[in-house]
PDB file of C-alpha atoms in Angstrom:
ATOM      1  CA  MET B 246      59.501  -4.668 115.247  1.00  0.00           C
ATOM      2  CA  THR B 247      61.781  -7.435 116.485  1.00  0.00           C
ATOM      3  CA  TRP B 248      64.150  -6.977 119.389  1.00  0.00           C
ATOM      4  CA  HIS B 249      66.882  -9.394 120.376  1.00  0.00           C
ATOM      5  CA  LEU B 250      68.163  -9.891 123.908  1.00  0.00           C
ATOM      6  CA  TYR B 251      71.631 -11.348 124.446  1.00  0.00           C
ATOM      7  CA  PHE B 252      73.446 -12.572 127.540  1.00  0.00           C
ATOM      8  CA  MET B 253      76.991 -13.772 128.172  1.00  0.00           C
ATOM      9  CA  ASP B 254      77.643 -17.061 129.936  1.00  0.00           C
ATOM     10  CA  ASN B 255      80.469 -17.877 132.357  1.00  0.00           C
ATOM     11  CA  ALA B 256      82.691 -18.953 129.486  1.00  0.00           C
ATOM     12  CA  GLY B 257      82.308 -15.568 127.788  1.00  0.00           C
ATOM     13  CA  GLU B 258      80.076 -16.929 125.023  1.00  0.00           C
ATOM     14  CA  THR B 259      77.099 -14.848 123.914  1.00  0.00           C
ATOM     15  CA  TYR B 260      73.682 -16.462 123.627  1.00  0.00           C
ATOM     16  CA  GLU B 261      70.252 -15.124 122.669  1.00  0.00           C
ATOM     17  CA  ILE B 262      67.070 -15.284 124.726  1.00  0.00           C
ATOM     18  CA  PRO B 263      64.473 -16.266 122.094  1.00  0.00           C
ATOM     19  CA  ASN B 264      60.970 -14.800 121.941  1.00  0.00           C
ATOM     20  CA  TYR B 265      61.631 -12.575 124.945  1.00  0.00           C
ATOM     21  CA  ILE B 266      60.120  -9.339 123.700  1.00  0.00           C
ATOM     22  CA  ASN B 267      56.636  -9.079 122.285  1.00  0.00           C
ATOM     23  CA  LEU B 268      55.937  -5.628 120.867  1.00  0.00           C
ATOM     24  CA  LYS B 269      52.800  -6.673 119.042  1.00  0.00           C
ATOM     25  CA  THR B 270      49.588  -5.208 120.405  1.00  0.00           C
ATOM     26  CA  ASN B 271      47.338  -7.999 121.593  1.00  0.00           C
ATOM     27  CA  ALA B 272      43.611  -8.139 122.374  1.00  0.00           C
ATOM     28  CA  ALA B 273      44.141  -7.731 126.123  1.00  0.00           C
ATOM     29  CA  MET B 274      46.153  -4.562 125.589  1.00  0.00           C
ATOM     30  CA  SER B 275      43.475  -3.130 123.307  1.00  0.00           C
ATOM     31  CA  ASN B 276      40.612  -3.884 125.685  1.00  0.00           C
ATOM     32  CA  ASP B 277      39.551  -0.473 127.037  1.00  0.00           C
ATOM     33  CA  SER B 278      37.181  -2.028 129.576  1.00  0.00           C
ATOM     34  CA  ASP B 279      40.176  -3.620 131.328  1.00  0.00           C
ATOM     35  CA  PRO B 280      42.841  -1.074 132.345  1.00  0.00           C
ATOM     36  CA  THR B 281      45.417  -3.770 133.126  1.00  0.00           C
ATOM     37  CA  ILE B 282      48.106  -4.089 130.468  1.00  0.00           C
ATOM     38  CA  LYS B 283      48.950  -7.738 129.876  1.00  0.00           C
ATOM     39  CA  GLN B 284      51.636  -9.601 127.934  1.00  0.00           C
ATOM     40  CA  TYR B 285      53.790  -6.602 127.173  1.00  0.00           C
ATOM     41  CA  ASN B 286      57.079  -8.342 127.841  1.00  0.00           C
ATOM     42  CA  LEU B 287      59.809  -5.714 127.799  1.00  0.00           C
ATOM     43  CA  PRO B 288      63.141  -6.203 129.568  1.00  0.00           C
ATOM     44  CA  SER B 289      63.690  -4.166 132.713  1.00  0.00           C
ATOM     45  CA  THR B 290      66.830  -2.283 133.618  1.00  0.00           C
ATOM     46  CA  ARG B 291      69.261  -3.565 136.236  1.00  0.00           C
ATOM     47  CA  LYS B 292      70.660  -0.072 136.682  1.00  0.00           C
ATOM     48  CA  TRP B 293      69.529   0.120 140.291  1.00  0.00           C
ATOM     49  CA  GLU B 294      70.072  -3.496 141.202  1.00  0.00           C
ATOM     50  CA  TYR B 295      72.531  -3.629 144.083  1.00  0.00           C
ATOM     51  CA  VAL B 296      74.401  -6.831 144.803  1.00  0.00           C
ATOM     52  CA  ASN B 297      76.478  -7.013 147.953  1.00  0.00           C
ATOM     53  CA  PRO B 298      80.154  -7.326 146.951  1.00  0.00           C
ATOM     54  CA  ILE B 299      80.664 -10.003 149.636  1.00  0.00           C
ATOM     55  CA  PHE B 300      79.744 -13.235 147.876  1.00  0.00           C
ATOM     56  CA  GLU B 301      78.235 -14.858 150.981  1.00  0.00           C
ATOM     57  CA  LYS B 302      75.820 -11.911 151.267  1.00  0.00           C
ATOM     58  CA  ALA B 303      74.946 -11.724 147.564  1.00  0.00           C
ATOM     59  CA  ASN B 304      71.375 -12.870 148.188  1.00  0.00           C
ATOM     60  CA  ALA B 305      70.748 -10.191 150.834  1.00  0.00           C
ATOM     61  CA  ASP B 306      68.086  -7.625 150.009  1.00  0.00           C
ATOM     62  CA  ASN B 307      69.747  -4.225 149.702  1.00  0.00           C
ATOM     63  CA  GLN B 308      67.615  -1.346 148.470  1.00  0.00           C
ATOM     64  CA  PHE B 309      68.430   2.344 148.372  1.00  0.00           C
ATOM     65  CA  ASN B 310      65.195   3.647 146.861  1.00  0.00           C
ATOM     66  CA  ASN B 311      65.097   6.667 149.169  1.00  0.00           C
ATOM     67  CA  MET B 312      68.394   8.094 147.906  1.00  0.00           C
ATOM     68  CA  VAL B 313      68.241  11.104 145.573  1.00  0.00           C
ATOM     69  CA  TYR B 314      70.963  11.596 142.997  1.00  0.00           C
ATOM     70  CA  LEU B 315      71.650  14.970 141.398  1.00  0.00           C
ATOM     71  CA  ARG B 316      73.237  14.162 138.085  1.00  0.00           C
ATOM     72  CA  LEU B 317      75.654  16.525 136.350  1.00  0.00           C
ATOM     73  CA  ALA B 318      74.476  15.062 133.036  1.00  0.00           C
ATOM     74  CA  ASP B 319      70.918  16.161 133.862  1.00  0.00           C
ATOM     75  CA  THR B 320      72.191  19.711 134.396  1.00  0.00           C
ATOM     76  CA  TYR B 321      74.086  19.644 131.092  1.00  0.00           C
ATOM     77  CA  LEU B 322      71.021  18.441 129.191  1.00  0.00           C
ATOM     78  CA  LEU B 323      68.785  21.060 130.808  1.00  0.00           C
ATOM     79  CA  TYR B 324      71.323  23.715 129.840  1.00  0.00           C
ATOM     80  CA  ALA B 325      71.459  22.350 126.279  1.00  0.00           C
ATOM     81  CA  GLU B 326      67.664  22.574 126.130  1.00  0.00           C
ATOM     82  CA  ALA B 327      67.746  26.206 127.285  1.00  0.00           C
ATOM     83  CA  LEU B 328      70.459  27.116 124.763  1.00  0.00           C
ATOM     84  CA  TYR B 329      68.585  25.393 121.956  1.00  0.00           C
ATOM     85  CA  LYS B 330      65.475  27.432 122.742  1.00  0.00           C
ATOM     86  CA  LEU B 331      67.609  30.587 122.580  1.00  0.00           C
ATOM     87  CA  ASN B 332      68.925  29.483 119.148  1.00  0.00           C
ATOM     88  CA  ASP B 333      72.411  29.247 120.630  1.00  0.00           C
ATOM     89  CA  ALA B 334      74.670  26.950 118.595  1.00  0.00           C
ATOM     90  CA  ASN B 335      76.488  25.900 121.776  1.00  0.00           C
ATOM     91  CA  ALA B 336      73.580  23.604 122.726  1.00  0.00           C
ATOM     92  CA  VAL B 337      75.204  20.694 120.897  1.00  0.00           C
ATOM     93  CA  ASN B 338      78.441  21.150 122.883  1.00  0.00           C
ATOM     94  CA  TRP B 339      76.634  20.439 126.159  1.00  0.00           C
ATOM     95  CA  VAL B 340      74.892  17.387 124.720  1.00  0.00           C
ATOM     96  CA  ASN B 341      78.254  16.158 123.496  1.00  0.00           C
ATOM     97  CA  LYS B 342      79.796  16.488 126.956  1.00  0.00           C
ATOM     98  CA  VAL B 343      77.340  13.806 128.033  1.00  0.00           C
ATOM     99  CA  ARG B 344      77.873  11.689 124.918  1.00  0.00           C
ATOM    100  CA  GLN B 345      81.670  11.854 125.204  1.00  0.00           C
ATOM    101  CA  ARG B 346      81.537  10.591 128.774  1.00  0.00           C
ATOM    102  CA  ALA B 347      79.361   7.727 127.529  1.00  0.00           C
ATOM    103  CA  GLN B 348      81.960   7.120 124.776  1.00  0.00           C
ATOM    104  CA  VAL B 349      79.586   7.500 121.860  1.00  0.00           C
ATOM    105  CA  SER B 350      79.935   9.636 118.746  1.00  0.00           C
ATOM    106  CA  ASP B 351      79.299  13.367 118.929  1.00  0.00           C
ATOM    107  CA  ALA B 352      75.998  14.807 117.806  1.00  0.00           C
ATOM    108  CA  LYS B 353      75.989  17.461 115.103  1.00  0.00           C
ATOM    109  CA  ALA B 354      74.481  20.939 115.444  1.00  0.00           C
ATOM    110  CA  SER B 355      71.964  19.956 112.766  1.00  0.00           C
ATOM    111  CA  ASP B 356      70.748  17.114 115.013  1.00  0.00           C
ATOM    112  CA  MET B 357      69.554  19.503 117.707  1.00  0.00           C
ATOM    113  CA  SER B 358      65.834  19.586 118.411  1.00  0.00           C
ATOM    114  CA  ILE B 359      63.681  19.228 121.497  1.00  0.00           C
ATOM    115  CA  ASP B 360      62.938  15.650 120.439  1.00  0.00           C
ATOM    116  CA  PHE B 361      66.655  14.892 120.108  1.00  0.00           C
ATOM    117  CA  ILE B 362      67.373  16.303 123.566  1.00  0.00           C
ATOM    118  CA  LEU B 363      64.453  14.332 125.029  1.00  0.00           C
ATOM    119  CA  ASP B 364      65.806  11.183 123.389  1.00  0.00           C
ATOM    120  CA  GLU B 365      69.224  11.928 124.850  1.00  0.00           C
ATOM    121  CA  ARG B 366      67.627  12.328 128.284  1.00  0.00           C
ATOM    122  CA  SER B 367      65.966   8.924 127.808  1.00  0.00           C
ATOM    123  CA  ARG B 368      69.286   7.283 127.038  1.00  0.00           C
ATOM    124  CA  GLU B 369      71.296   8.979 129.768  1.00  0.00           C
ATOM    125  CA  LEU B 370      68.734   9.175 132.567  1.00  0.00           C
ATOM    126  CA  ILE B 371      66.833   5.912 132.134  1.00  0.00           C
ATOM    127  CA  THR B 372      64.907   5.093 135.343  1.00  0.00           C
ATOM    128  CA  GLU B 373      66.242   8.293 136.961  1.00  0.00           C
ATOM    129  CA  GLU B 374      64.341  11.069 135.225  1.00  0.00           C
ATOM    130  CA  PRO B 375      60.768  11.849 136.291  1.00  0.00           C
ATOM    131  CA  ARG B 376      59.842  11.630 132.603  1.00  0.00           C
ATOM    132  CA  ARG B 377      56.189  12.505 132.979  1.00  0.00           C
ATOM    133  CA  GLU B 378      57.055  15.736 134.785  1.00  0.00           C
ATOM    134  CA  THR B 379      59.604  16.640 132.091  1.00  0.00           C
ATOM    135  CA  LEU B 380      57.011  16.244 129.320  1.00  0.00           C
ATOM    136  CA  ILE B 381      54.374  18.175 131.276  1.00  0.00           C
ATOM    137  CA  ARG B 382      56.894  20.979 131.891  1.00  0.00           C
ATOM    138  CA  LEU B 383      57.507  21.276 128.163  1.00  0.00           C
ATOM    139  CA  SER B 384      53.767  21.094 127.448  1.00  0.00           C
ATOM    140  CA  GLN B 385      53.057  24.055 129.748  1.00  0.00           C
ATOM    141  CA  GLU B 386      55.693  26.413 128.388  1.00  0.00           C
ATOM    142  CA  ASN B 387      54.590  29.975 127.698  1.00  0.00           C
ATOM    143  CA  GLY B 388      51.279  29.378 129.444  1.00  0.00           C
ATOM    144  CA  ALA B 389      50.224  26.558 127.112  1.00  0.00           C
ATOM    145  CA  ASP B 390      47.379  24.232 128.073  1.00  0.00           C
ATOM    146  CA  GLU B 391      48.756  20.794 128.847  1.00  0.00           C
ATOM    147  CA  ARG B 392      45.544  19.237 127.485  1.00  0.00           C
ATOM    148  CA  LEU B 393      46.207  20.272 123.860  1.00  0.00           C
ATOM    149  CA  ALA B 394      46.656  17.357 121.471  1.00  0.00           C
ATOM    150  CA  SER B 395      49.492  19.277 119.770  1.00  0.00           C
ATOM    151  CA  ASN B 396      51.699  19.488 122.859  1.00  0.00           C
ATOM    152  CA  ILE B 397      54.916  17.541 123.340  1.00  0.00           C
ATOM    153  CA  PHE B 398      53.413  15.185 125.921  1.00  0.00           C
ATOM    154  CA  LYS B 399      50.592  13.924 123.733  1.00  0.00           C
ATOM    155  CA  THR B 400      52.539  13.905 120.471  1.00  0.00           C
ATOM    156  CA  ARG B 401      55.301  11.779 121.963  1.00  0.00           C
ATOM    157  CA  VAL B 402      52.814   9.389 123.579  1.00  0.00           C
ATOM    158  CA  ARG B 403      51.065   9.003 120.214  1.00  0.00           C
ATOM    159  CA  THR B 404      54.371   8.441 118.448  1.00  0.00           C
ATOM    160  CA  TYR B 405      56.110   6.081 120.854  1.00  0.00           C
ATOM    161  CA  ASN B 406      53.399   4.260 122.811  1.00  0.00           C
ATOM    162  CA  GLU B 407      51.225   1.974 120.753  1.00  0.00           C
ATOM    163  CA  VAL B 408      48.885   1.305 123.685  1.00  0.00           C
ATOM    164  CA  SER B 409      48.417   4.653 125.413  1.00  0.00           C
ATOM    165  CA  GLY B 410      48.710   6.423 122.076  1.00  0.00           C
ATOM    166  CA  ARG B 411      45.569   4.805 120.696  1.00  0.00           C
ATOM    167  CA  GLU B 412      42.911   7.352 119.723  1.00  0.00           C
ATOM    168  CA  VAL B 413      40.393   5.999 122.223  1.00  0.00           C
ATOM    169  CA  ARG B 414      42.820   6.748 125.082  1.00  0.00           C
ATOM    170  CA  GLY B 415      42.431  10.516 124.571  1.00  0.00           C
ATOM    171  CA  MET B 416      45.878  11.475 123.290  1.00  0.00           C
ATOM    172  CA  HIS B 417      44.347  12.823 120.051  1.00  0.00           C
ATOM    173  CA  ASP B 418      41.999  15.403 121.563  1.00  0.00           C
ATOM    174  CA  ASP B 419      42.292  18.753 123.302  1.00  0.00           C
ATOM    175  CA  THR B 420      40.317  17.887 126.408  1.00  0.00           C
ATOM    176  CA  THR B 421      42.001  14.874 128.011  1.00  0.00           C
ATOM    177  CA  PRO B 422      43.877  16.113 131.084  1.00  0.00           C
ATOM    178  CA  VAL B 423      47.550  15.307 131.458  1.00  0.00           C
ATOM    179  CA  LEU B 424      47.845  16.705 134.973  1.00  0.00           C
ATOM    180  CA  PHE B 425      46.429  14.571 137.757  1.00  0.00           C
ATOM    181  CA  PRO B 426      43.575  15.993 139.846  1.00  0.00           C
ATOM    182  CA  ILE B 427      44.424  17.720 143.126  1.00  0.00           C
ATOM    183  CA  PRO B 428      42.889  15.642 145.932  1.00  0.00           C
ATOM    184  CA  GLN B 429      39.732  17.272 147.317  1.00  0.00           C
ATOM    185  CA  GLU B 430      41.047  16.716 150.840  1.00  0.00           C
ATOM    186  CA  PHE B 431      44.050  18.909 150.044  1.00  0.00           C
ATOM    187  CA  ILE B 432      41.841  21.618 148.520  1.00  0.00           C
ATOM    188  CA  ASP B 433      39.508  21.608 151.547  1.00  0.00           C
ATOM    189  CA  SER B 434      42.345  21.699 154.075  1.00  0.00           C
ATOM    190  CA  ASN B 435      43.809  24.920 152.653  1.00  0.00           C
ATOM    191  CA  THR B 436      41.365  27.311 154.300  1.00  0.00           C
ATOM    192  CA  GLY B 437      43.672  30.328 154.222  1.00  0.00           C
ATOM    193  CA  ARG B 438      43.924  30.452 150.453  1.00  0.00           C
ATOM    194  CA  ALA B 439      41.761  28.921 147.750  1.00  0.00           C
ATOM    195  CA  VAL B 440      43.360  26.125 145.739  1.00  0.00           C
ATOM    196  CA  LYS B 441      42.096  25.767 142.164  1.00  0.00           C
ATOM    197  CA  GLN B 442      41.474  22.301 140.828  1.00  0.00           C
ATOM    198  CA  ASN B 443      43.478  21.385 137.715  1.00  0.00           C
ATOM    199  CA  PRO B 444      41.564  21.871 134.445  1.00  0.00           C
ATOM    200  CA  GLY B 445      39.438  18.952 133.310  1.00  0.00           C
ATOM    201  CA  TYR B 446      38.295  17.741 136.757  1.00  0.00           C
TER     202      TYR B 446
END
């Protein structure tokens, strides 16, 4: 897969950044004895980059990482997901409310699937959505075991992540936990009521 990254200069001319993105798995990435992922050069979003509008203060460090945003689009997409699961044809209308605001073409009712809605969440809520929690939520529906290789978490990791989706990383079996362990200190401190450790630990 080849990706191209383009920028615009001060004169309004577009130019390409060559060899910026390397999607090819390399030896360092495949080394299971070293958990550090190296040389996976993907561009990062500037969605949260804040530049002071006063030019003289443009280099000032301004971060608002502790601010929580409740997005209407998130609510629409959650509602679309619920309607889809109820086989309600109106699910596509709520997805299209988000797409119309983004000025892209409408989706069709035949496009609707959990994967399509998850992809739409990726596009709309990039860097905002707690993606891991969303996938775990879907993996635990109806009392399902989040460790199953057939769940939405592991199938999407296998499909879209060439590093973490490798068989040796546990995304192909029914025993690898997806939930993190509950710290023993937290379990021990709750003396009034027993806290069960998550499965697999």
